[in-house]
Coordinates of C-alpha atoms in Angstrom, one line a residue:
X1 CA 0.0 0.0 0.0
X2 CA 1.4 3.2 -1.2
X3 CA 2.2 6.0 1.9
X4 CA 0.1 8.7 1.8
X5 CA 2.3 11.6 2.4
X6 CA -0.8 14.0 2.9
X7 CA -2.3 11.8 5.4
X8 CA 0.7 11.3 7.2
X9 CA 1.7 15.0 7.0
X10 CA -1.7 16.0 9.0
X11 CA -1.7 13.3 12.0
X12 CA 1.9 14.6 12.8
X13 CA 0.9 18.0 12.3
X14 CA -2.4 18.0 15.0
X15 CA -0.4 15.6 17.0
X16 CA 2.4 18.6 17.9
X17 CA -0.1 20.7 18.1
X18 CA -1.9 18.7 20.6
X19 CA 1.0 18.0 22.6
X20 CA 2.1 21.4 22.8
X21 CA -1.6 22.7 23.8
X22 CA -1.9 19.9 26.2
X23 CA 1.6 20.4 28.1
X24 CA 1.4 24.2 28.0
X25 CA -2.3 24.0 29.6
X26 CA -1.2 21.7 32.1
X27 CA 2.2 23.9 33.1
X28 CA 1.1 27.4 32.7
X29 CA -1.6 27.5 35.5
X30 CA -4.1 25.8 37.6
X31 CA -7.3 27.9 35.2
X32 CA -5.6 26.8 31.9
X33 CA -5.4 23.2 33.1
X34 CA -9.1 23.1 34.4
X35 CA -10.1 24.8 31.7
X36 CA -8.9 22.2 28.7
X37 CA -9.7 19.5 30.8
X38 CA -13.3 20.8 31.6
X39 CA -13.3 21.6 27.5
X40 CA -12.0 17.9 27.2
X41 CA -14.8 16.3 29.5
X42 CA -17.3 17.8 27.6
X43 CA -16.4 16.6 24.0
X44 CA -15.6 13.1 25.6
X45 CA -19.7 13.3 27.2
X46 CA -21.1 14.6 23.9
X47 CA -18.5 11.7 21.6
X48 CA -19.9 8.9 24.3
X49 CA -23.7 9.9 23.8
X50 CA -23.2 10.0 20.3
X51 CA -22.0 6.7 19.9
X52 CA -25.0 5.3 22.7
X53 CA -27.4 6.7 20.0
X54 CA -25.6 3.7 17.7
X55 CA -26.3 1.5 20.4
X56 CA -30.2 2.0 20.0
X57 CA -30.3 4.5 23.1
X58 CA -31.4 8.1 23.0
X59 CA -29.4 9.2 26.4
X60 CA -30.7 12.6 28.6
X61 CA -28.0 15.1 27.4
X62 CA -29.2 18.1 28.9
X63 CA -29.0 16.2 32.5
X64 CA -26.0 14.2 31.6
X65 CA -23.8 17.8 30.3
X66 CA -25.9 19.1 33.5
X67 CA -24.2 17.0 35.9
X68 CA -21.0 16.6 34.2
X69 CA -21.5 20.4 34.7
X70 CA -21.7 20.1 37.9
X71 CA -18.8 17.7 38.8
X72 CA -16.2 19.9 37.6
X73 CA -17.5 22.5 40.4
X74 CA -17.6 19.9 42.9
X75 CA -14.4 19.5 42.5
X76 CA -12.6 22.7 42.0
X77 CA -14.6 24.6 43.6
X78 CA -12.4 25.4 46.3
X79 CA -9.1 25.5 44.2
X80 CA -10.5 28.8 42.7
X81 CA -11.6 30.9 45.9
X82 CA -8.4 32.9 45.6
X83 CA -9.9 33.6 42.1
X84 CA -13.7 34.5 42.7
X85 CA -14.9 37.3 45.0
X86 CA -17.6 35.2 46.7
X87 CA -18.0 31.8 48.8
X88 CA -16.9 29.0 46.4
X89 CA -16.9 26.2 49.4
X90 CA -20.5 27.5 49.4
X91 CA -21.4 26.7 45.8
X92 CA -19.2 23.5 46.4
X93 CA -21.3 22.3 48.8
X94 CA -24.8 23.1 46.7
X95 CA -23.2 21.3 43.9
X96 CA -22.2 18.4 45.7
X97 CA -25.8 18.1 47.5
X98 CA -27.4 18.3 43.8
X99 CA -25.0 15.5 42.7
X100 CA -26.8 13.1 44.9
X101 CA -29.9 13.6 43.3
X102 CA -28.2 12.9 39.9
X103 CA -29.7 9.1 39.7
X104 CA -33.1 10.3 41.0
X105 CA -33.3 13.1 38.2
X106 CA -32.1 10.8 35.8
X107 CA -35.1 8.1 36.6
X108 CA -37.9 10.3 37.0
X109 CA -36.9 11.5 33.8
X110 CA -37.3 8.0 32.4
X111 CA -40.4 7.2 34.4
X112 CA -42.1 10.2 32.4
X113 CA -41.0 9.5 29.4
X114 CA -42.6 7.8 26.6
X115 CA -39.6 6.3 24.6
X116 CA -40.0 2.1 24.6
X117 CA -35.9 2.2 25.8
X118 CA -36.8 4.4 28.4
X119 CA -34.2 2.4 31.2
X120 CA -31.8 2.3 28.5
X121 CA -31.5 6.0 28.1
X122 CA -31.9 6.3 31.9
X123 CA -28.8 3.8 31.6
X124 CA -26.6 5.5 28.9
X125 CA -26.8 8.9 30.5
X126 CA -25.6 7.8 34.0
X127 CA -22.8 6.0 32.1
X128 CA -21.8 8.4 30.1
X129 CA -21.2 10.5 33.5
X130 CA -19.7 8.1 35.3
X131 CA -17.1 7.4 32.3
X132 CA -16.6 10.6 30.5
X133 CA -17.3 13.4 33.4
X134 CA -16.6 12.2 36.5
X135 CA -12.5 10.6 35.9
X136 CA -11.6 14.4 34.5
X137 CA -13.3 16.6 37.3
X138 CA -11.5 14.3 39.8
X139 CA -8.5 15.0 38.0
X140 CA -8.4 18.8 38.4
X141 CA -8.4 18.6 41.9
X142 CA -5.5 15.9 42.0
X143 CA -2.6 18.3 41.7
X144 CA -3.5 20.8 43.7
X145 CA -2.8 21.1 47.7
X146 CA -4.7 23.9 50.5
X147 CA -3.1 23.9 53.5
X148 CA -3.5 26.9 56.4
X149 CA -4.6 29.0 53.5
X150 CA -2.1 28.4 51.2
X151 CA -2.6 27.2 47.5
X152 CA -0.1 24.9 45.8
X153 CA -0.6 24.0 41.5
X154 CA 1.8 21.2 41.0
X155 CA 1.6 20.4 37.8
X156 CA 4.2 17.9 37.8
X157 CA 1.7 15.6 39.3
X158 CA -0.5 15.6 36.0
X159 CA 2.2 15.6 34.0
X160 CA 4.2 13.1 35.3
X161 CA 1.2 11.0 34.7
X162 CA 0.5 11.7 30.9
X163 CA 4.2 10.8 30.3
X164 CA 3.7 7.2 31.8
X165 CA 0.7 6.9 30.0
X166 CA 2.7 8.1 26.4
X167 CA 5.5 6.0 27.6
X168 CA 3.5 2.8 27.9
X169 CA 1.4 3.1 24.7
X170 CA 5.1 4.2 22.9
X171 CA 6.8 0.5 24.6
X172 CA 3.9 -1.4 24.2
X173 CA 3.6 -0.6 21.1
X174 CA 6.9 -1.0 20.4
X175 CA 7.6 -3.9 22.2
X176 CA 4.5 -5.5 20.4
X177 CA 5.8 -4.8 16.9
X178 CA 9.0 -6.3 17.3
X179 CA 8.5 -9.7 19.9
X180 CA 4.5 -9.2 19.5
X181 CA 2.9 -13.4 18.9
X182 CA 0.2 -14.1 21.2
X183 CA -2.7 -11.6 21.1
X184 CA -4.3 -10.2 23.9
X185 CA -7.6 -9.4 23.4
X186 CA -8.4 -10.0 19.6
X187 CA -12.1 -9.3 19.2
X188 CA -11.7 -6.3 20.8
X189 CA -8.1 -4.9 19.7
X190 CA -6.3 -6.9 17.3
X191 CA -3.8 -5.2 17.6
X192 CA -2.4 -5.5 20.9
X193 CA -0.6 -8.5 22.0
X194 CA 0.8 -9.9 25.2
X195 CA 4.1 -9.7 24.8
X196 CA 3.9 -5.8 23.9
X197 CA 2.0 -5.2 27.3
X198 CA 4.4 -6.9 28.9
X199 CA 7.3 -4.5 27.6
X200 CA 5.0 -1.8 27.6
X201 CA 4.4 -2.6 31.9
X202 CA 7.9 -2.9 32.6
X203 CA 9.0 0.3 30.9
X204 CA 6.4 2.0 31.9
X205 CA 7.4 1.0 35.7
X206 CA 10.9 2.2 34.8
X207 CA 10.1 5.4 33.5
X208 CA 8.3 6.0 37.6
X209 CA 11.5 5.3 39.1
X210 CA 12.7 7.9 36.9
X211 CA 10.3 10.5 37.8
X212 CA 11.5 10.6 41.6
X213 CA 14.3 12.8 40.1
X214 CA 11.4 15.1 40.4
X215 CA 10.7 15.2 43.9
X216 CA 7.0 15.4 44.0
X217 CA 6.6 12.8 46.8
X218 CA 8.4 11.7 49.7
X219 CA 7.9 8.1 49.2
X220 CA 10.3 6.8 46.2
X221 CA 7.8 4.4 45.5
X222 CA 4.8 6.6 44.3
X223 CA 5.6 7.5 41.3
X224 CA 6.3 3.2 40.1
X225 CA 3.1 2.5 42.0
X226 CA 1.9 5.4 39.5
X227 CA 3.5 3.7 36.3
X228 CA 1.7 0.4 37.2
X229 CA -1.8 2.1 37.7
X230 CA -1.2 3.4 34.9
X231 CA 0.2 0.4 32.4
X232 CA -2.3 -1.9 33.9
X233 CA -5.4 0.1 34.1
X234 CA -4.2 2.2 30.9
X235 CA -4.5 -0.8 28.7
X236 CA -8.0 -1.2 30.4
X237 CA -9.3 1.3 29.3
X238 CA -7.7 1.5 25.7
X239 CA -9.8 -1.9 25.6
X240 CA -13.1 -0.7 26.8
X241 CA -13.2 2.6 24.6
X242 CA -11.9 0.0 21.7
X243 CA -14.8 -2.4 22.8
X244 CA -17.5 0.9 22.5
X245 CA -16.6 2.3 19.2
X246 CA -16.8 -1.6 17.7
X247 CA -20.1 -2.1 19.2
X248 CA -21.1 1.4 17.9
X249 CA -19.7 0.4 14.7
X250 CA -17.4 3.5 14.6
X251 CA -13.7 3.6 13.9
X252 CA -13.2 7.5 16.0
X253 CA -14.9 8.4 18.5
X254 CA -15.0 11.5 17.3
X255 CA -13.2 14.2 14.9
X256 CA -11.4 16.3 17.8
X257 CA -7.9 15.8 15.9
X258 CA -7.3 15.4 12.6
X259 CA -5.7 12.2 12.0
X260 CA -6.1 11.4 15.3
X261 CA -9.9 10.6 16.3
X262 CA -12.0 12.0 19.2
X263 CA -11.6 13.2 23.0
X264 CA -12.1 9.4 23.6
X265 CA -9.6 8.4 21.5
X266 CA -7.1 10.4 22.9
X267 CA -7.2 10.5 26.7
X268 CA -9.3 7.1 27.0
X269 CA -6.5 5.9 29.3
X270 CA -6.3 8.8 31.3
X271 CA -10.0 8.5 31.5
X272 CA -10.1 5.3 32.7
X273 CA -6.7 5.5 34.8
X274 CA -7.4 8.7 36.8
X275 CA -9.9 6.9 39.5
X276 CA -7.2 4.6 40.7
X277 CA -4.4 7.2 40.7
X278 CA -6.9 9.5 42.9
X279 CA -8.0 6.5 45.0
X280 CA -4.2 5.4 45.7
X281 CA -3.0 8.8 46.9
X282 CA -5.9 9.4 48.9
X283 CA -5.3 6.1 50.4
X284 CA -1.8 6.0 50.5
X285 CA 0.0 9.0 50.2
X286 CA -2.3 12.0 51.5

């Protein structure tokens, strides 16, 4: 098959434009990195309903982008009172107590409705939350720190994550192109074997000894703990965004990047990822 320069030309193009935007977002401050990220949530909620629709469901949007809404203040809320002139812990806590209710809303909606797939919707839309919004408003409040008063954006602790996750899918890839013989999960992703993950893990847990150079926490074994959240539950959830596009019948998710797919084609791992990170350091290290 010939190469198709063109082709070729644009992924590489939107893919340093997209790492530049994501890094620079990320470094510059703690509003530029909540801000693409609450951009990025979105787009991921509106790809995921889109492909549901495939599935035979007609999802809630307004509720789902409603709560997904909502989440993001939930959990930021009280990063940005040095930024906002009035109470954010308050509208924190009125978000939060409207979260509950997110199920409710979500079935009394389906009780009134007409539609014969009426639990399916109700389904679809508390999925798509739960999947799409909920992993990236958890993740804007990972790197930052309030203690007496003070407000700390280390952006190192986001970073240092998306690295791992590039560094695993670069070795696994890799490693499955050159030793790769015994597929790992064929009907889902052909592509990936057991041999590359293998590589892929390994590196991956390499690359987190490597980021202790950066200080960010005390304990030296963080940042591999990190690396193999991150390789194991990374590859996760490349499989279960590869499982819903096939049984949507889509090859993108979405057109977000030229070249390049969707918001769920490009941080489906972080997606997926993020929850255990979040639920290790709050277990372990905070």
């Amino acid at each position: 098959m010939a190469l198709n320069l063109k082709s070729l030309g644009t992924r590489a193009l939107s893919a340093v434009f997209f790492v530049i935007i994501l890094v620079s977002c990320i470094w510059y401050s703690y509003l530029s990195f909540l801000l693409l990220f609450f951009v990025v949530s979105m787009l991921a909620l509106y790809e995921y309903y889109r492909l549901s629709k495939k599935l035979n469901a007609s999802p809630y949007q307004v509720i789902g982008f409603l709560f997904g809404i909502l989440l993001f203040i939930y959990f930021s809320a009280e990063n940005l009172q040095m930024y906002v002139p009035f109470d954010a812990n308050l509208i924190r806590n009125i978000a939060g107590g409207i979260i509950i209710l997110c199920p409710s809303f979500i079935l009394i909606k389906a009780l009134f409705s007409t539609s014969p797939t009426n639990l399916l919707n109700a389904q679809h839309t508390l999925l798509g939350i739960v999947y799409a919004a909920f992993p990236l408003a958890l993740l804007v409040s990972l790197p930052v720190t309030i203690k007496d008063g003070a407000f700390d954006y280390n952006y190192f602790k986001v970073l240092g994550i998306v690295f791992l996750i590039w560094s695993n899918d670069t070795l696994a890839y890799l490693g499955g192109s050159i030793f790769g013989k015994n597929k790992m999960y064929e009907r889902v992703s052909p592509g990936k074997t057991w041999e590359g993950t293998i590589i892929g893990t390994l590196g991956t847990i390499g690359v987190g000894f490597l980021l202790n150079f950066n200080h960010t926490y005390d304990e030296e074994l963080v940042w591999p703990s990190i690396a193999l959240l991150v390789a194991v539950f990374g590859t996760i959830g490349d499989l279960v965004e590869s499982m819903l596009k096939r049984s949507a019948g889509v090859k993108d998710s979405g057109q977000m990047m030229p070249g390049h797919g969707g918001a769920l084609d490009r941080f489906d791992s972080l997606i997926f990822v993020t929850p255990f990170v979040y639920a290790f350091l709050k277990i372990v290290v905070f």
